[in-house]
CSV table of C-alpha atoms in Angstrom, one decimal:
chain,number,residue,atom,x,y,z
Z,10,UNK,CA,0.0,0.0,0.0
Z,11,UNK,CA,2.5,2.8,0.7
Z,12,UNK,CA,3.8,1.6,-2.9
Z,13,UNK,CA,1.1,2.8,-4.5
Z,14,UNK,CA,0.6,6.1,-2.2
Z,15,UNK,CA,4.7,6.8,-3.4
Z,16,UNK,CA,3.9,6.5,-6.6
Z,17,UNK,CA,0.7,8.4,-6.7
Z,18,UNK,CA,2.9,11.7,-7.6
Z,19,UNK,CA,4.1,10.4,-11.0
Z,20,UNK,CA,1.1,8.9,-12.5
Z,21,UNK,CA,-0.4,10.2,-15.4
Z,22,UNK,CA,-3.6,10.3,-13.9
Z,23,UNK,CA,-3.7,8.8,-10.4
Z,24,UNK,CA,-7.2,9.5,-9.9
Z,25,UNK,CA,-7.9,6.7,-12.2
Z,26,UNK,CA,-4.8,4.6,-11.7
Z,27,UNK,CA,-4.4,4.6,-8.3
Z,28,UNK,CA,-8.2,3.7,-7.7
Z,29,UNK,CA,-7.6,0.6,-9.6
Z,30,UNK,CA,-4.6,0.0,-7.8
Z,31,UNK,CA,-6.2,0.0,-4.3
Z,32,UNK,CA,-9.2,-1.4,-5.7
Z,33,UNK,CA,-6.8,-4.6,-6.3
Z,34,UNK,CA,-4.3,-4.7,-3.4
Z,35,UNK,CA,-7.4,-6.1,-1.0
Z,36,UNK,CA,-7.7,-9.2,-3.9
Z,37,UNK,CA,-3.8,-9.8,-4.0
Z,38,UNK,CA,-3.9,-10.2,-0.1
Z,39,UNK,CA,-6.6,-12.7,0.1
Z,40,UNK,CA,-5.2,-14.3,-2.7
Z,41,UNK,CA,-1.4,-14.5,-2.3
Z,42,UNK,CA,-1.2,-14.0,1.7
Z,43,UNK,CA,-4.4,-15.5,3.2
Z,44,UNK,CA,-5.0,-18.1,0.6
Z,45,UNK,CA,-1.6,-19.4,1.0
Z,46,UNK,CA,-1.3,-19.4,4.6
Z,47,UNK,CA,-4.1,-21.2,4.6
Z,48,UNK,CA,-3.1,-24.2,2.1
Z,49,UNK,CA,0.6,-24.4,3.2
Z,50,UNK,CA,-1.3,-24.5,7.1
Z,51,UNK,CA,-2.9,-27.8,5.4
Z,52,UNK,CA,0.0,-29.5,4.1
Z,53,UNK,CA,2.8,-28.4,6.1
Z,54,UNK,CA,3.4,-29.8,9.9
Z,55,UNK,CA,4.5,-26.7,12.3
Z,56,UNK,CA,7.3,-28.9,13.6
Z,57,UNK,CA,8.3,-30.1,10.1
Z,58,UNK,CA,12.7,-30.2,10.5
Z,59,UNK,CA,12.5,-28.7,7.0
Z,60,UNK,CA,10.8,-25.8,8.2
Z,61,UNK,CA,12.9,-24.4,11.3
Z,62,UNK,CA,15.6,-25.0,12.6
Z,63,UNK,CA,17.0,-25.7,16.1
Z,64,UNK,CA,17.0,-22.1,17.3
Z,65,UNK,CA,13.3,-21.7,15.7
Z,66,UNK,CA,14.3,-20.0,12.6
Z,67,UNK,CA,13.7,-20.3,9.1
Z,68,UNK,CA,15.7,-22.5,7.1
Z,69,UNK,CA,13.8,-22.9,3.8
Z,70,UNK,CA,10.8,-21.6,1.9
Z,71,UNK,CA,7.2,-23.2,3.2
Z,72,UNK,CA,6.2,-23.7,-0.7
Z,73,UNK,CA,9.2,-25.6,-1.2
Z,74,UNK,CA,8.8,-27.5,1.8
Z,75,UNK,CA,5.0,-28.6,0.4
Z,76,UNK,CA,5.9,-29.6,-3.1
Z,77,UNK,CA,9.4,-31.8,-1.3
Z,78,UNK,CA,6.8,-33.8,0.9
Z,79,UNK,CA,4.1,-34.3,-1.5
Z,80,UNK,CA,7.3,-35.4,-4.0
Z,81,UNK,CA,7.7,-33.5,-6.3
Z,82,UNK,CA,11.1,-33.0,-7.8
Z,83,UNK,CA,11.1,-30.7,-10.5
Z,84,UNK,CA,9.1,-27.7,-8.8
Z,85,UNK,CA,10.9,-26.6,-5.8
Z,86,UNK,CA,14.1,-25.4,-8.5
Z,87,UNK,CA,10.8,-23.8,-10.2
Z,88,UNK,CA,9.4,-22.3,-7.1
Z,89,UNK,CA,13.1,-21.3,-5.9
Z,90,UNK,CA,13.5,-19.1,-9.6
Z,91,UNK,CA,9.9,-17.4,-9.1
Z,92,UNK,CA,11.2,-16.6,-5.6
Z,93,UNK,CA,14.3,-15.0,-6.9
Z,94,UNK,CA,12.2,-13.1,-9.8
Z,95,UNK,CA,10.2,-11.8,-6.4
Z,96,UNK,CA,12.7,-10.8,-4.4
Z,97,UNK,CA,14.5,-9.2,-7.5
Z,98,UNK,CA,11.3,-7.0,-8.1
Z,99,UNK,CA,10.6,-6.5,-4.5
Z,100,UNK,CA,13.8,-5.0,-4.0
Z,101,UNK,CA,13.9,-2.5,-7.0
Z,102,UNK,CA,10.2,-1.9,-5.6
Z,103,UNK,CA,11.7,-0.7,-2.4
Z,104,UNK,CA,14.6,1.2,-3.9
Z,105,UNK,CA,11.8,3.7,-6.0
Z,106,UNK,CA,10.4,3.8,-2.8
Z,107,UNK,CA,13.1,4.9,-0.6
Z,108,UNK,CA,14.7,7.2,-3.1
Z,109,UNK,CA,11.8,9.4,-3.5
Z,110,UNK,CA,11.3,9.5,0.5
Z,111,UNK,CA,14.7,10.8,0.6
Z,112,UNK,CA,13.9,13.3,-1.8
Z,113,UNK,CA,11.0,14.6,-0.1
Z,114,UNK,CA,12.6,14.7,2.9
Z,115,UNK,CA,15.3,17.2,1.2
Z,116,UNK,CA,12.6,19.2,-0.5
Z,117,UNK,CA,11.0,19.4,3.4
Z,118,UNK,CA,14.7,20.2,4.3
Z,119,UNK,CA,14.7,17.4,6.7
Z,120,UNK,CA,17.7,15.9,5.4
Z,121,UNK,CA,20.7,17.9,3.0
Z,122,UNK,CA,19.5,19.0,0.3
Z,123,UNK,CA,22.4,17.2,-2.4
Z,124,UNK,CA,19.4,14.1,-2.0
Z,125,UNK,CA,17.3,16.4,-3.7
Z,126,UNK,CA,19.4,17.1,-6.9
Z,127,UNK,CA,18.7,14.6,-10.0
Z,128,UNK,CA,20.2,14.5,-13.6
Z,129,UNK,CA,19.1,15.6,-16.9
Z,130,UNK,CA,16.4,12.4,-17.2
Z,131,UNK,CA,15.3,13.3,-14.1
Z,132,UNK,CA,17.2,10.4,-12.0
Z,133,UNK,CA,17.4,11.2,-8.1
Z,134,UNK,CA,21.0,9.7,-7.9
Z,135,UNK,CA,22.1,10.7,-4.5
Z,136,UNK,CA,19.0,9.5,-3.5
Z,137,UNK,CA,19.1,6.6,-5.2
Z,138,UNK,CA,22.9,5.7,-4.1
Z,139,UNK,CA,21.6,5.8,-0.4
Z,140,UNK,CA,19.2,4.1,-0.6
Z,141,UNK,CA,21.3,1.5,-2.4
Z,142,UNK,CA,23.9,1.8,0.4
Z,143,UNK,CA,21.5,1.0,3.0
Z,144,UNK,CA,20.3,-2.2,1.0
Z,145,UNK,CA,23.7,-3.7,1.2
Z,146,UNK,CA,23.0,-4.5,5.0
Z,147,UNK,CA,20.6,-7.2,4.1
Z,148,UNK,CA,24.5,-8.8,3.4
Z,149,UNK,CA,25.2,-8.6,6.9
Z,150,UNK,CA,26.1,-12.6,8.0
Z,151,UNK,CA,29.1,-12.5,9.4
Z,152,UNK,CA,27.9,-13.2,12.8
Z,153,UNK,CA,25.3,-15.8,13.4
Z,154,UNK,CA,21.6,-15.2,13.4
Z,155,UNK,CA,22.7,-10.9,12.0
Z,156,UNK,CA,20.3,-11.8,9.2
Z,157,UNK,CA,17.9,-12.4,11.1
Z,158,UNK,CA,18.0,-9.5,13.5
Z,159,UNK,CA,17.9,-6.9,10.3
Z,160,UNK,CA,14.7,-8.8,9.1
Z,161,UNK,CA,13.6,-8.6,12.7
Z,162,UNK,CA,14.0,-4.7,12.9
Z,163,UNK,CA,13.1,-4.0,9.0
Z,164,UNK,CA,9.6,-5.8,10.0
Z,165,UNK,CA,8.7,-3.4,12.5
Z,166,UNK,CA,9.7,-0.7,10.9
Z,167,UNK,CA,7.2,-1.8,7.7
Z,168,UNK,CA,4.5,-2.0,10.8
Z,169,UNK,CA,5.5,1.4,11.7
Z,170,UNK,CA,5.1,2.9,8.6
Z,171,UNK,CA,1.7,1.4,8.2
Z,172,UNK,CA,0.6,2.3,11.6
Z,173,UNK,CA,1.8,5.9,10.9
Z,174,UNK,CA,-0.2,5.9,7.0
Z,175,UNK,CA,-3.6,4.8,9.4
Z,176,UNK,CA,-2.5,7.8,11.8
Z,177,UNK,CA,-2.5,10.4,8.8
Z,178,UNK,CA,-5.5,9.2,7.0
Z,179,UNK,CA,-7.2,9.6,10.6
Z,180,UNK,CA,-5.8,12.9,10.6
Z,181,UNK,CA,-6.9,13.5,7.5
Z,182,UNK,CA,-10.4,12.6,7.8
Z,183,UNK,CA,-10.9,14.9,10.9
Z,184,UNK,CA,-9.6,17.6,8.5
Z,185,UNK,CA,-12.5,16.9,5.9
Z,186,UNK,CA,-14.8,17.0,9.1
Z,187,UNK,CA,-13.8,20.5,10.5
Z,188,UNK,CA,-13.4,22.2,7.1
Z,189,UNK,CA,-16.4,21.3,6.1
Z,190,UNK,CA,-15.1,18.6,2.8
Z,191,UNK,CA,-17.5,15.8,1.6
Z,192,UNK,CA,-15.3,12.6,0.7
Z,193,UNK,CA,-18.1,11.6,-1.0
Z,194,UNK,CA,-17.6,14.1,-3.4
Z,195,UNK,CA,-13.6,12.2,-3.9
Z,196,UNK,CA,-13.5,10.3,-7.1
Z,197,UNK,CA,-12.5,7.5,-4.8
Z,198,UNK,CA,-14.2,7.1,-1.1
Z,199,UNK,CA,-12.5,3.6,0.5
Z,200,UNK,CA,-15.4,2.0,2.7
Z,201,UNK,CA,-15.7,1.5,6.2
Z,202,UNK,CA,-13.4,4.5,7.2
Z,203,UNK,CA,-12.1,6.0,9.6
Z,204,UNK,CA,-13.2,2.5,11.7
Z,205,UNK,CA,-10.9,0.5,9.2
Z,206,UNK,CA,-7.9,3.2,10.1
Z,207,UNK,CA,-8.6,2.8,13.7
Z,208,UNK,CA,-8.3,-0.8,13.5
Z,209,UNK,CA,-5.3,-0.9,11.6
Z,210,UNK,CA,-3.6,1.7,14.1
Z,211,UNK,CA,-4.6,-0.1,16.9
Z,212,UNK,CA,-3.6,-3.6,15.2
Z,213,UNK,CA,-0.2,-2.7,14.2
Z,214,UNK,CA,0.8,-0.9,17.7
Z,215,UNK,CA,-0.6,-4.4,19.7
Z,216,UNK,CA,1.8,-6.1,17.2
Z,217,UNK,CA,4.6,-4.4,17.9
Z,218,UNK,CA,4.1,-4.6,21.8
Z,219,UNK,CA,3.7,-8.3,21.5
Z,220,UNK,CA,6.6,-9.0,19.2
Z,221,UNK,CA,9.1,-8.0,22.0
Z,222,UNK,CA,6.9,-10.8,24.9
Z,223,UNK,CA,10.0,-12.7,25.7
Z,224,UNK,CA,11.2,-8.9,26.8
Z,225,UNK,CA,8.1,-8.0,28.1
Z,226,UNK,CA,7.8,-11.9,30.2
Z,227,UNK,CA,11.0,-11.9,32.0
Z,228,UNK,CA,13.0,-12.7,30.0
Z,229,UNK,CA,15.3,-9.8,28.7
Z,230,UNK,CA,18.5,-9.9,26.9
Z,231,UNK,CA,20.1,-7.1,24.9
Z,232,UNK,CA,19.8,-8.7,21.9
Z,233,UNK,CA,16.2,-9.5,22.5
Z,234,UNK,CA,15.6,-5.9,23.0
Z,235,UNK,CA,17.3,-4.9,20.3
Z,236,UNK,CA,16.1,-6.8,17.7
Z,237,UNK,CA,12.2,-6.2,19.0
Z,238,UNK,CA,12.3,-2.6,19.5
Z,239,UNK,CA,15.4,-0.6,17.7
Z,240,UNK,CA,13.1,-0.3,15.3
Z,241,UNK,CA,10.7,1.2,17.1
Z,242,UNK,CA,13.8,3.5,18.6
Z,243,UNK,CA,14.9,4.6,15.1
Z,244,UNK,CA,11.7,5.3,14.0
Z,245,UNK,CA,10.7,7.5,16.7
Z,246,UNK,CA,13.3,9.6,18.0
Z,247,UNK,CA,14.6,11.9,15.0
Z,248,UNK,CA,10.3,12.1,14.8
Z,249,UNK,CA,10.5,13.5,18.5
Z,250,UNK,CA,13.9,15.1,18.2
Z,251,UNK,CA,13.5,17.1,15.5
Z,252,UNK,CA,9.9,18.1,17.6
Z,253,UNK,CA,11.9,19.5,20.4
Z,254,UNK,CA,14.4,21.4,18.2
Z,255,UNK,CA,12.1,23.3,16.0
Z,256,UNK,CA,9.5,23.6,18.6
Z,257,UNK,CA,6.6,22.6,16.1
Z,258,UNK,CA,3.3,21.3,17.6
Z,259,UNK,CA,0.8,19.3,15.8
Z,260,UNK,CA,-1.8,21.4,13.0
Z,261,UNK,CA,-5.2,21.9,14.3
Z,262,UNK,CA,-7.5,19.7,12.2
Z,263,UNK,CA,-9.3,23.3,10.7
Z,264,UNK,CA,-5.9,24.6,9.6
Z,265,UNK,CA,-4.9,21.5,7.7
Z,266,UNK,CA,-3.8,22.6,3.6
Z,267,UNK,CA,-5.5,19.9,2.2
Z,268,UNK,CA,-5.6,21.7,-1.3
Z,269,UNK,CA,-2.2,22.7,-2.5
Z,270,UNK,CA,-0.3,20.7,-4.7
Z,271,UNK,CA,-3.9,18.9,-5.6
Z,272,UNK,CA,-4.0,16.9,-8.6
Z,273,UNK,CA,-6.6,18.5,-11.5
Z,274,UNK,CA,-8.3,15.6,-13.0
Z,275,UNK,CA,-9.6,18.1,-16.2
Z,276,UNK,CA,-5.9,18.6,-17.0
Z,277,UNK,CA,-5.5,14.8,-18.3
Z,278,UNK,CA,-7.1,13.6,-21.8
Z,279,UNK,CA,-9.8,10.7,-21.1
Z,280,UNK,CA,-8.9,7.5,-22.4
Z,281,UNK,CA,-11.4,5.3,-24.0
Z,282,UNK,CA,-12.7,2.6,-22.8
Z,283,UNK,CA,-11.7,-1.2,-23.7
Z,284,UNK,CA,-13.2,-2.5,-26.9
Z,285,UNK,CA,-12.0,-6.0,-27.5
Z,286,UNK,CA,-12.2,-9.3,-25.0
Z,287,UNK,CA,-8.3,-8.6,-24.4
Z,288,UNK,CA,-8.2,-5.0,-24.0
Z,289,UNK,CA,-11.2,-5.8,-21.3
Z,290,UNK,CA,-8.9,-8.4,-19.8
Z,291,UNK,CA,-5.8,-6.5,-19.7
Z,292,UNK,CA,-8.0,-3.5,-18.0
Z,293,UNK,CA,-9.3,-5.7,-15.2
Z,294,UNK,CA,-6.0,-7.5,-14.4
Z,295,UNK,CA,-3.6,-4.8,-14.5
């Protein structure tokens, strides 16, 4: 999701585009995430040796681990190559991603502002470089379980950043409220809000709380703290620090700019719509 909120800024016409987009992420999660939980939950033993290891971690893929016990020979080296194509994709996803952060950031002046410059096609490379410089931590095993402990800490970061996108559109819906702006008037209006936003605030802070319990229970070890909760620590500091420096408060929901910068849907030439069985197809699946 915060892929496609990045990425709004540089479509064509993301009123259209990024309502699909949306429109399809709920599908791809029920499909992909909760539909295979649910049939690798069915053919897969929890305490399957070929799943985890003696110290509890992961030691190969789950979808592998199916197709070896049912005995199949020839899919796993399949299943291992669409993984790769995956991560490959996921990882230039996330590059995008963080290089136009940065850039923000710069234009916000909250980090130098040589992130911000780009070349003549319009390539952040600064930005890009860091970003790429951060990635190469993933890299990290020279000490054992240091992989681990960077996935660890990258994971709560992710449910940081989605608690904090369910904190702005809360924010942003008491705007609409005390300035007096109908979302249904929006050429996209996502259902069940702000309860949904609530839910997923409130979701991804238990989740954090409760992925440090060995901490919490008793049982505390610097590494255990670490790994559970730098995340949280890196996240939330510079937030606070840079809070304290510049002595800024929080906007009042009335004074909120909700309008500059706004996208004008008139500006963008209407497409038409699909004709043929494939153009139809092609519309619905991408």
């Amino acid at each position: 999701m915060e892929t496609v909120v990045v990425t709004a800024s540089e479509s064509v016409n993301p009123h259209r585009s990024i309502t699909k987009a949306v429109k399809r992420v709920i599908y791809r999660i029920l499909y992909f995430n909760v539909l295979g939980a649910f049939l690798l939950g069915l053919t897969i033993s929890s305490t399957d040796p070929d799943l985890i290891d003696d110290l509890g971690e992961s030691m190969a893929s789950p979808f592998i681990v199916a197709m070896k016990n049912a005995g199949v020979e020839v899919v796993p080296s399949i299943i291992n190559v669409c993984i790769l194509f995956s991560a490959w994709s996921s990882c230039s996803g996330y590059l995008y991603v963080t290089a136009r952060m940065i850039i923000a950031m710069a234009v916000d002046r909250h980090v130098p502002q040589i992130f911000s410059r780009v070349s003549r096609w319009g390539v952040p490379y600064f930005a890009v470089m860091a970003s790429f410089v951060l990635s190469l931590l993933s890299y990290v095993c020279l000490a054992d379980r240091s992989l681990t402990w960077l996935k660890d800490i990258s994971t709560m970061t992710g449910l940081l950043a989605w608690m904090t996108l369910c904190i702005c559109f809360i924010r942003y819906e008491q705007a609409c409220r005390a300035q007096g702006m109908n979302r249904n008037n929006l050429d996209f209006k996502s259902r069940f809000q702000p309860y949904s936003a609530y839910i997923g605030a409130i979701g991804c802070a238990l989740i954090i709380l409760l992925s440090g319990i060995k901490v919490l229970s008793g049982k505390w070890t610097a590494v255990n703290f670490v790994t559970n909760y730098a995340g949280v620590i890196v996240y939330v500091v510079p937030f606070v620090a840079r809070k304290l420096i510049k002595k800024s408060g929080f906007a009042r929901s009335a004074k909120l700019d909700l309008f500059s910068g706004r996208f004008d849907s008139t500006s963008v030439n209407k497409t038409a719509a699909p004709s043929s069985c494939w153009d139809k197809f092609m519309e619905w699946l991408v």
